PDB file of N, CA, C and O and ligand atoms in Angstrom:
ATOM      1  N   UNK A   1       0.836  -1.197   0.000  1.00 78.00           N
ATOM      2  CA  UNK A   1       0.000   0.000   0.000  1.00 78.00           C
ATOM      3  C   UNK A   1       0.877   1.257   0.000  1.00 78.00           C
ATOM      4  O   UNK A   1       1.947   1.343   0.603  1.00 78.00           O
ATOM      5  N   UNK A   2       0.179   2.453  -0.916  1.00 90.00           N
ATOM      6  CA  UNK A   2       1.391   3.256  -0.994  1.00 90.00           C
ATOM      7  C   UNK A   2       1.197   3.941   0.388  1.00 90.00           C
ATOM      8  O   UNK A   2       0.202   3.753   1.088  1.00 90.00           O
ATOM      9  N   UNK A   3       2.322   4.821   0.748  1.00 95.00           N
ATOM     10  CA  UNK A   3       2.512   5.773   2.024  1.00 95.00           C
ATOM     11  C   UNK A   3       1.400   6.558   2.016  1.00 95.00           C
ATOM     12  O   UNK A   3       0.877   6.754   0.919  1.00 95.00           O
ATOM     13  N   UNK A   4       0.655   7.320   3.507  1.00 97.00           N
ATOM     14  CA  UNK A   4      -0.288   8.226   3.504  1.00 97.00           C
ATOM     15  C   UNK A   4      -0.007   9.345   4.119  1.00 97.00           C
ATOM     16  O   UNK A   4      -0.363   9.134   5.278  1.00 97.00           O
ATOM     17  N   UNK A   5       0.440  10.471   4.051  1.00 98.00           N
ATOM     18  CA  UNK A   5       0.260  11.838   5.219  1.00 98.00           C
ATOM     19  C   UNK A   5      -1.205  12.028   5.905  1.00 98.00           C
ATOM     20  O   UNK A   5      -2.311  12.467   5.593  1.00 98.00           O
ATOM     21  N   UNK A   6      -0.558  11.437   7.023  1.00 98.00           N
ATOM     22  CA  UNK A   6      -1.378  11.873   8.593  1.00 98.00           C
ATOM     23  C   UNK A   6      -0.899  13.057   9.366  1.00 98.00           C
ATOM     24  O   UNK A   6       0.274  13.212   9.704  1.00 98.00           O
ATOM     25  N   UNK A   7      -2.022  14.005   9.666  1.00 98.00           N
ATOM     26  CA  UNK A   7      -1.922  14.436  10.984  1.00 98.00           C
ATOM     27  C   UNK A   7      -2.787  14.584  11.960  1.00 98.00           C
ATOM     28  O   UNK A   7      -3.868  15.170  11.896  1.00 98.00           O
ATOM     29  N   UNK A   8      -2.054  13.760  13.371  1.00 98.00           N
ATOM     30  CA  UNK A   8      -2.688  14.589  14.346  1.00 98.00           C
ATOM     31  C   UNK A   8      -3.237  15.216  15.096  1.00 98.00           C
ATOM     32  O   UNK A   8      -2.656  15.224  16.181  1.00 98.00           O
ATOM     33  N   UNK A   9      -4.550  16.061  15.053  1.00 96.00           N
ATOM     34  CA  UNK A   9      -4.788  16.910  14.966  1.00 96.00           C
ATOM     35  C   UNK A   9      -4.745  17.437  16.372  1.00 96.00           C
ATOM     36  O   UNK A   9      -4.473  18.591  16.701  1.00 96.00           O
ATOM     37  N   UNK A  10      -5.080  16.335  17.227  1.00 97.00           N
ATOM     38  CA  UNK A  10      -4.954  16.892  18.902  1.00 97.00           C
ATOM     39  C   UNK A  10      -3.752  17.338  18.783  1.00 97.00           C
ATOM     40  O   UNK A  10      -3.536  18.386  19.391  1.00 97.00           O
ATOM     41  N   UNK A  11      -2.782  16.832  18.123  1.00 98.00           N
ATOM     42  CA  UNK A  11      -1.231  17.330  18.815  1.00 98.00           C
ATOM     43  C   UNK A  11      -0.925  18.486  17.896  1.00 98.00           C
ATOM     44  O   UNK A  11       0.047  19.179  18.197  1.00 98.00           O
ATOM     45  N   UNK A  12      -1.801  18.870  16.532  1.00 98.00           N
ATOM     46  CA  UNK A  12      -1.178  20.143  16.314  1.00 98.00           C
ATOM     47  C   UNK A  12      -1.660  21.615  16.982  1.00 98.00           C
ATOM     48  O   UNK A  12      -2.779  22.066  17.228  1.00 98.00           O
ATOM     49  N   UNK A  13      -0.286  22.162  17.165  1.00 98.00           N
ATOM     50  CA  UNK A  13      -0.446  23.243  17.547  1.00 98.00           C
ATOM     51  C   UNK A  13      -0.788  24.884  16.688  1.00 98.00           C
ATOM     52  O   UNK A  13      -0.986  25.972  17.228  1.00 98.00           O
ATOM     53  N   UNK A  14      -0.758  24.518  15.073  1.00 98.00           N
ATOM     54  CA  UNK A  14      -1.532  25.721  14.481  1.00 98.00           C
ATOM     55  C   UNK A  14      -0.867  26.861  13.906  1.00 98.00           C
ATOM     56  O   UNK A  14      -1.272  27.934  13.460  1.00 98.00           O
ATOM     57  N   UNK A  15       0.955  26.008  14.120  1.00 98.00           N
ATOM     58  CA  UNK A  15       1.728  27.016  13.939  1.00 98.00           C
ATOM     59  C   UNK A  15       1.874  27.428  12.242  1.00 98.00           C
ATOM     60  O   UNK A  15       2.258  28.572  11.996  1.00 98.00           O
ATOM     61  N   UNK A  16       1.641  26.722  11.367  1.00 98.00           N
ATOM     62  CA  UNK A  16       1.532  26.566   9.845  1.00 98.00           C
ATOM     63  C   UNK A  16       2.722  26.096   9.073  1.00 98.00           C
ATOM     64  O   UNK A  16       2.922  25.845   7.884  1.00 98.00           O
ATOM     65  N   UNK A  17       3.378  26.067  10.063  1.00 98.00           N
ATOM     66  CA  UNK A  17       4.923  25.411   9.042  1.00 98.00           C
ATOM     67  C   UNK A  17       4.625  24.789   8.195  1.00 98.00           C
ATOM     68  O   UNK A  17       4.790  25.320   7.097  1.00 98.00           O
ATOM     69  N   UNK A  18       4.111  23.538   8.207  1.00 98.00           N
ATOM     70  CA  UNK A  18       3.811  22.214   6.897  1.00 98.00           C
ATOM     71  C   UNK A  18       2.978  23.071   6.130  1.00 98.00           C
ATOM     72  O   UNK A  18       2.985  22.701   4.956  1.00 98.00           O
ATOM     73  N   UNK A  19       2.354  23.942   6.296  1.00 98.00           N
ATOM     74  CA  UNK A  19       1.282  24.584   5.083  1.00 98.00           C
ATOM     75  C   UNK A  19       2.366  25.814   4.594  1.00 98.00           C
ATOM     76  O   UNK A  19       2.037  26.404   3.565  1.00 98.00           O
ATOM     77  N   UNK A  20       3.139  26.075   4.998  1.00 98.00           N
ATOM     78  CA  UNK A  20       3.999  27.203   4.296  1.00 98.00           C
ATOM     79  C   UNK A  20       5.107  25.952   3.423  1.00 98.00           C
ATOM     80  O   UNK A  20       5.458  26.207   2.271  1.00 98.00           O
ATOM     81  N   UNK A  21       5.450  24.989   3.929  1.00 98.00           N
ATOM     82  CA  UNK A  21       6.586  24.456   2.987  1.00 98.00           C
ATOM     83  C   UNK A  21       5.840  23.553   2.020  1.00 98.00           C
ATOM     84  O   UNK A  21       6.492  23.021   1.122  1.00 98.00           O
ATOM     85  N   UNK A  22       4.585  23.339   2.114  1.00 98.00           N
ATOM     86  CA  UNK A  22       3.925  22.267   1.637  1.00 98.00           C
ATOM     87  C   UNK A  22       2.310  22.584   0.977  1.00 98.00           C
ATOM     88  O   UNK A  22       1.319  21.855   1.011  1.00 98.00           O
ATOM     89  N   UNK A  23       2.467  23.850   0.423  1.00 98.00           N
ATOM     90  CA  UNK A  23       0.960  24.190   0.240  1.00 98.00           C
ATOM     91  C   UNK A  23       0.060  23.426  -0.590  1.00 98.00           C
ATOM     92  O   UNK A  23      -1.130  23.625  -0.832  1.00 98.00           O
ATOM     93  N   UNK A  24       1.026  22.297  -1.077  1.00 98.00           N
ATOM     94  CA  UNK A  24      -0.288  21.238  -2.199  1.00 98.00           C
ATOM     95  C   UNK A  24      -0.561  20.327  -1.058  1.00 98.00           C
ATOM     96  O   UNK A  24      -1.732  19.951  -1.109  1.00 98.00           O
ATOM     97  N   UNK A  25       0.078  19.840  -0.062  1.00 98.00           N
ATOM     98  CA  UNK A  25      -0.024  19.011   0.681  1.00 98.00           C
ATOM     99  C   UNK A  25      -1.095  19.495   2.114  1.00 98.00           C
ATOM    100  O   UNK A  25      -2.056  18.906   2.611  1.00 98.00           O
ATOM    101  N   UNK A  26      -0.522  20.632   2.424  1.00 98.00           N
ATOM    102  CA  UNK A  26      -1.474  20.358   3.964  1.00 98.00           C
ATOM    103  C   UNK A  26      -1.936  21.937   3.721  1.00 98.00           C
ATOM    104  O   UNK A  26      -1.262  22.737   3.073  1.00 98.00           O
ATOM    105  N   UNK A  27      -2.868  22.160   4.189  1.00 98.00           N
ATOM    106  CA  UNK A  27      -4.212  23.288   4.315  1.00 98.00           C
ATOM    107  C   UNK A  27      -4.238  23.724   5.629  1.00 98.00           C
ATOM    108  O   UNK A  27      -3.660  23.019   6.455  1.00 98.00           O
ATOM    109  N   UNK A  28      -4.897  24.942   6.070  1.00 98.00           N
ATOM    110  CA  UNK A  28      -4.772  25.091   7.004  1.00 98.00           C
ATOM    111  C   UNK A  28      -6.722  25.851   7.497  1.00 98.00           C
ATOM    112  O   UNK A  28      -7.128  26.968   7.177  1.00 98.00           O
ATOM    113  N   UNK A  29      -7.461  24.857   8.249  1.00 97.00           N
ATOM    114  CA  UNK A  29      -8.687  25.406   8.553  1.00 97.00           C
ATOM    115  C   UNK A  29      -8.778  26.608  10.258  1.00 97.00           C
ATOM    116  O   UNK A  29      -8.933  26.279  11.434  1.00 97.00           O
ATOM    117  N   UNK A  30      -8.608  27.927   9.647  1.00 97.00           N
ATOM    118  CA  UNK A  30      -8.407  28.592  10.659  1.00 97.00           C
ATOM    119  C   UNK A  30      -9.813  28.852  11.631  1.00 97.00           C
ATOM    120  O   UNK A  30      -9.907  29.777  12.438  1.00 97.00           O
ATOM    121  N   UNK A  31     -10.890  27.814  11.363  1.00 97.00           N
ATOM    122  CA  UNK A  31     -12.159  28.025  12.389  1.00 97.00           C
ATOM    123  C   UNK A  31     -11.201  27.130  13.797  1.00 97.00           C
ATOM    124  O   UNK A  31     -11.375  27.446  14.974  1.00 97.00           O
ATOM    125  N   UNK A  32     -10.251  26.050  13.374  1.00 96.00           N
ATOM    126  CA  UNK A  32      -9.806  25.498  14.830  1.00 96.00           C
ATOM    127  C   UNK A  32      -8.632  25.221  14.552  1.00 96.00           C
ATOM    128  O   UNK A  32      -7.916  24.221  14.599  1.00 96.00           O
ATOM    129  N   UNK A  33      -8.512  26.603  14.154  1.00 98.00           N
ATOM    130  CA  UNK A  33      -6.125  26.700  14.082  1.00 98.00           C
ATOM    131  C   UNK A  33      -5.470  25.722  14.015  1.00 98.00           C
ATOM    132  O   UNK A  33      -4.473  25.645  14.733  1.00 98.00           O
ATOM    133  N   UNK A  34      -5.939  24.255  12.802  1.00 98.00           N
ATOM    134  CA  UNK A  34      -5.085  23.286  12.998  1.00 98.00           C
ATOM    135  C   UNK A  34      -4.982  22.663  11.073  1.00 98.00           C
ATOM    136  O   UNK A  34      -5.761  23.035  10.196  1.00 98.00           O
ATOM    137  N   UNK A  35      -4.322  22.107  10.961  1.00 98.00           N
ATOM    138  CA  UNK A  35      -3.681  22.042   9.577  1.00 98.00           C
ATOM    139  C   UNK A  35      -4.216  20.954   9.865  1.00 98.00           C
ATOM    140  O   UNK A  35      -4.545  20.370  10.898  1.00 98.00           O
ATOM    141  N   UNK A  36      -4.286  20.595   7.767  1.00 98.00           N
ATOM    142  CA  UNK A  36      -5.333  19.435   7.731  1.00 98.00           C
ATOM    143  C   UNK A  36      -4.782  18.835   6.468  1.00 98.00           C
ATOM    144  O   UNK A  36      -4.566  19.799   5.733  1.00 98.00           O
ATOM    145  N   UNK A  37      -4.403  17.588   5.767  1.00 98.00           N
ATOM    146  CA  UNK A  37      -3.854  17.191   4.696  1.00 98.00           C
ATOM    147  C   UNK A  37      -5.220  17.213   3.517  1.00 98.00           C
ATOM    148  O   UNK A  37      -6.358  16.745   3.459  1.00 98.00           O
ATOM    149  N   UNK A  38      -4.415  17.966   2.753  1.00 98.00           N
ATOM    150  CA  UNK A  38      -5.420  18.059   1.286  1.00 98.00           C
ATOM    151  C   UNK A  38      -5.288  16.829   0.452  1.00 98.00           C
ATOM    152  O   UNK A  38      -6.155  16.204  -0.158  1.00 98.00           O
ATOM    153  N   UNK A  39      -3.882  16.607   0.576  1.00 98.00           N
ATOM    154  CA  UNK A  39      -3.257  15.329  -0.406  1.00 98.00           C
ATOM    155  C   UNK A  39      -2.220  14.269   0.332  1.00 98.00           C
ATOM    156  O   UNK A  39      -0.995  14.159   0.368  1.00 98.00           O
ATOM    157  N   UNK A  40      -3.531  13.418   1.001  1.00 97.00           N
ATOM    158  CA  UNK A  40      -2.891  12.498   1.181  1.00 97.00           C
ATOM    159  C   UNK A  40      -2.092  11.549   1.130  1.00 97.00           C
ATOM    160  O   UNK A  40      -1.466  10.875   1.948  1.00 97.00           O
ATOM    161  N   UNK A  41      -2.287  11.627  -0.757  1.00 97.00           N
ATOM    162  CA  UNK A  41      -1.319  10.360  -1.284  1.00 97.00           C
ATOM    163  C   UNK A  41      -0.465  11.103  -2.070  1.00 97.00           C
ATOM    164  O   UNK A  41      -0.373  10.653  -3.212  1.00 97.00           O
ATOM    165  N   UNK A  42       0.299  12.252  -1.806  1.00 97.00           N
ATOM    166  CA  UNK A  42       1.389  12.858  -2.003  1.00 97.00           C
ATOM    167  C   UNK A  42       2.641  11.881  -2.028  1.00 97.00           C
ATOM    168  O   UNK A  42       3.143  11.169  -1.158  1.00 97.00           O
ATOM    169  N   UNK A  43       2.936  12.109  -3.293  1.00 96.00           N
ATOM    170  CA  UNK A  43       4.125  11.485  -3.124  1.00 96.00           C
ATOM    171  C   UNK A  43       5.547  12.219  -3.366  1.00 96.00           C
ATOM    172  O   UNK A  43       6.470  11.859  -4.097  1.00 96.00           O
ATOM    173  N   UNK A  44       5.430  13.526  -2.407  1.00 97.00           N
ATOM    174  CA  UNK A  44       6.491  14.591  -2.673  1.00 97.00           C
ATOM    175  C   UNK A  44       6.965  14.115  -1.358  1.00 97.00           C
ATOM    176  O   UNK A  44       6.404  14.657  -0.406  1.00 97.00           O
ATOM    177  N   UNK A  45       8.068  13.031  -1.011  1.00 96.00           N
ATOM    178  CA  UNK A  45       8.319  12.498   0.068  1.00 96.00           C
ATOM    179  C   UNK A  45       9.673  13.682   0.612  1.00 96.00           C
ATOM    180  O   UNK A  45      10.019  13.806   1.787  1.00 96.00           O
ATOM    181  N   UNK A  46      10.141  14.281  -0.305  1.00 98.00           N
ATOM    182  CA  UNK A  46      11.244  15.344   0.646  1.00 98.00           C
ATOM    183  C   UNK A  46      10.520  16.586   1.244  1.00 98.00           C
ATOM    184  O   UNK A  46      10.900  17.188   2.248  1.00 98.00           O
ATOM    185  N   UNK A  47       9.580  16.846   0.601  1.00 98.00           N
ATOM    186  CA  UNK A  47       8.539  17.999   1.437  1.00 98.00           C
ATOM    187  C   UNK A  47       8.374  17.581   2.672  1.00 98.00           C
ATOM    188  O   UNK A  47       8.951  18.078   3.640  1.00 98.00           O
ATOM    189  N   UNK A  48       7.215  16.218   2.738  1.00 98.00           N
ATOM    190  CA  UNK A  48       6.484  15.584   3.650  1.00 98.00           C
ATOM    191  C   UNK A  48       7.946  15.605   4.638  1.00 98.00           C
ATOM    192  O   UNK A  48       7.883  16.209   5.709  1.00 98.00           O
ATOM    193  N   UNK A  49       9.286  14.909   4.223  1.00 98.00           N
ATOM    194  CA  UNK A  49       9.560  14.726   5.410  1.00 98.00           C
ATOM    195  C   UNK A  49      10.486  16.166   6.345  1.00 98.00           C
ATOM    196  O   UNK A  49      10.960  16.180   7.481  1.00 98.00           O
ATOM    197  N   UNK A  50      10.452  16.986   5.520  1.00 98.00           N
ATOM    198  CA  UNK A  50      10.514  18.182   5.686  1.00 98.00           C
ATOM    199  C   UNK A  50       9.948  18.441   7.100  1.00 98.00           C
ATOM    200  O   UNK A  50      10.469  18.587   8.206  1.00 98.00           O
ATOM    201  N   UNK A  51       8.744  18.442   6.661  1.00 98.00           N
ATOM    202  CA  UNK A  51       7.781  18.920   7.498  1.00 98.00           C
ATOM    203  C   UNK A  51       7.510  18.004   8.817  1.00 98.00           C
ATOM    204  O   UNK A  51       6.943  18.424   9.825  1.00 98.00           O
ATOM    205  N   UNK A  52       7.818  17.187   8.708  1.00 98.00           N
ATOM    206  CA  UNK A  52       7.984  16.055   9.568  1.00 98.00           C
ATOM    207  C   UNK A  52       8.673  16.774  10.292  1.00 98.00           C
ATOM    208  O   UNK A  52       8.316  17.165  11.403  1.00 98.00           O
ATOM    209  N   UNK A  53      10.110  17.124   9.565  1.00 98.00           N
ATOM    210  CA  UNK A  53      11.484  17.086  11.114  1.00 98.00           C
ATOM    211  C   UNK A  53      10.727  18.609  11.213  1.00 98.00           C
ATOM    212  O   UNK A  53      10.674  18.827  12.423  1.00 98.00           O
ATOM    213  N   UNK A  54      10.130  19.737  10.513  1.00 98.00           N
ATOM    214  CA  UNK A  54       9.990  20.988  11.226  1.00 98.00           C
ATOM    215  C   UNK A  54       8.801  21.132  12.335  1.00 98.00           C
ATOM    216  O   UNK A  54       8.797  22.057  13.148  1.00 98.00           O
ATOM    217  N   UNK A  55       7.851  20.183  12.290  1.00 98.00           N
ATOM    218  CA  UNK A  55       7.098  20.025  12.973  1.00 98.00           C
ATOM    219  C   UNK A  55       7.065  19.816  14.320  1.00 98.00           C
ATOM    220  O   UNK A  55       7.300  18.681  14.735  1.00 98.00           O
ATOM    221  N   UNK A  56       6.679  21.186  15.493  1.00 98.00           N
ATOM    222  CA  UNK A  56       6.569  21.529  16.714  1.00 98.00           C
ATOM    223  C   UNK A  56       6.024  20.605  17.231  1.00 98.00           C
ATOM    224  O   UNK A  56       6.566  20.021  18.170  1.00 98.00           O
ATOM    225  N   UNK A  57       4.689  20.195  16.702  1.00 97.00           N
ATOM    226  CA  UNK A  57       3.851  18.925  17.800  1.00 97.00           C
ATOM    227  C   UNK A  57       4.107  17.534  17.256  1.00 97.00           C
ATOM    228  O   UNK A  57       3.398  16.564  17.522  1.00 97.00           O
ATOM    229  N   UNK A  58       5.346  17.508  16.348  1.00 98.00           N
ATOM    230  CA  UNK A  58       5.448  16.067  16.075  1.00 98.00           C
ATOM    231  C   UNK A  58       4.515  15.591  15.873  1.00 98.00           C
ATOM    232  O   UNK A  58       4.597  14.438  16.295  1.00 98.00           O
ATOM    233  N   UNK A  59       3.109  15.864  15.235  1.00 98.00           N
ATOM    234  CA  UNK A  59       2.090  15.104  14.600  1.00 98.00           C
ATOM    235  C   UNK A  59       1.909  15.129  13.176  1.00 98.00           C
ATOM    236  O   UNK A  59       0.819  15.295  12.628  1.00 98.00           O
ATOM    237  N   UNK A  60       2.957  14.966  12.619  1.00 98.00           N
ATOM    238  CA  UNK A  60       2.460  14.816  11.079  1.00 98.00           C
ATOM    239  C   UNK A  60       3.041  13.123  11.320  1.00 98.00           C
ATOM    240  O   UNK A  60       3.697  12.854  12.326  1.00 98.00           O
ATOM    241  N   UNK A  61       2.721  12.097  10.313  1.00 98.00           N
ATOM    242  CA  UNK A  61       2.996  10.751   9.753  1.00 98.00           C
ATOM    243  C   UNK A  61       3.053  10.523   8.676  1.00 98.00           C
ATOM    244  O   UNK A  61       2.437  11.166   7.826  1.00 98.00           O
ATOM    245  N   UNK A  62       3.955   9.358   8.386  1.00 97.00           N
ATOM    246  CA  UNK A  62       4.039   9.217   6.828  1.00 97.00           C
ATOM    247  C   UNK A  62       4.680   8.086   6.429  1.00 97.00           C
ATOM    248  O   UNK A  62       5.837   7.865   6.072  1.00 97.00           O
ATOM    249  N   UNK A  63       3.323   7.142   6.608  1.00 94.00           N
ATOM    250  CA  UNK A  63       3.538   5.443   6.490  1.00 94.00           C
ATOM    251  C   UNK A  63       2.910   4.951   5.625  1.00 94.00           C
ATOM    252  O   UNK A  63       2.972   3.737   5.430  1.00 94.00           O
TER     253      UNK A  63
HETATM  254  S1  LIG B   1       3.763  21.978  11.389  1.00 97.88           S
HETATM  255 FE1  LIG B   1       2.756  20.536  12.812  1.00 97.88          FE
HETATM  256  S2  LIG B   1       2.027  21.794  14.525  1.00 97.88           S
HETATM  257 FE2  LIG B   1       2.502  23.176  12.812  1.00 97.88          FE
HETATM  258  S3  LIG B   1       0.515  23.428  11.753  1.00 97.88           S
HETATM  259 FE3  LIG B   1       1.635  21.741  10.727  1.00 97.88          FE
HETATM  260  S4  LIG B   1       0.880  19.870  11.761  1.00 97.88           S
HETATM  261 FE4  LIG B   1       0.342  21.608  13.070  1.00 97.88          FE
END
């Protein structure tokens, strides 16, 4: 099965990093300040893991 981007969402904190390095990939719904994956089956794996290591609440995944 190919890899999926998960996040989170209890553990994000709203800061937008993954939506600034990753704007095809993760969205950001500002009614509850938390980023949300548009494209799950992204297969831009140096972004994703980008965002991985920049990620404050350590809730993004990518299995
Ligand atoms: S980088 Fe992490 S904590 Fe920041 S908005 Fe994205 S998922 Fe949330």
């Amino acid at each position: 099965m190919a890899k999926q981007v998960v996040i989170d969402q209890d553990e994000c904190l709203g800061c937008e990093v993954c939506v600034e390095l990753c704007p095809d990939i993760f969205g950001f719904n500002a009614d509850d300040a938390k980023a949300y994956v548009i494209d799950a089956d992204s297969t831009d794996a140096a972004c994703i893991e980008e965002s991985i290591a920049s990620c404050p609440g350590e809730c993004i995944s990518y299995e």
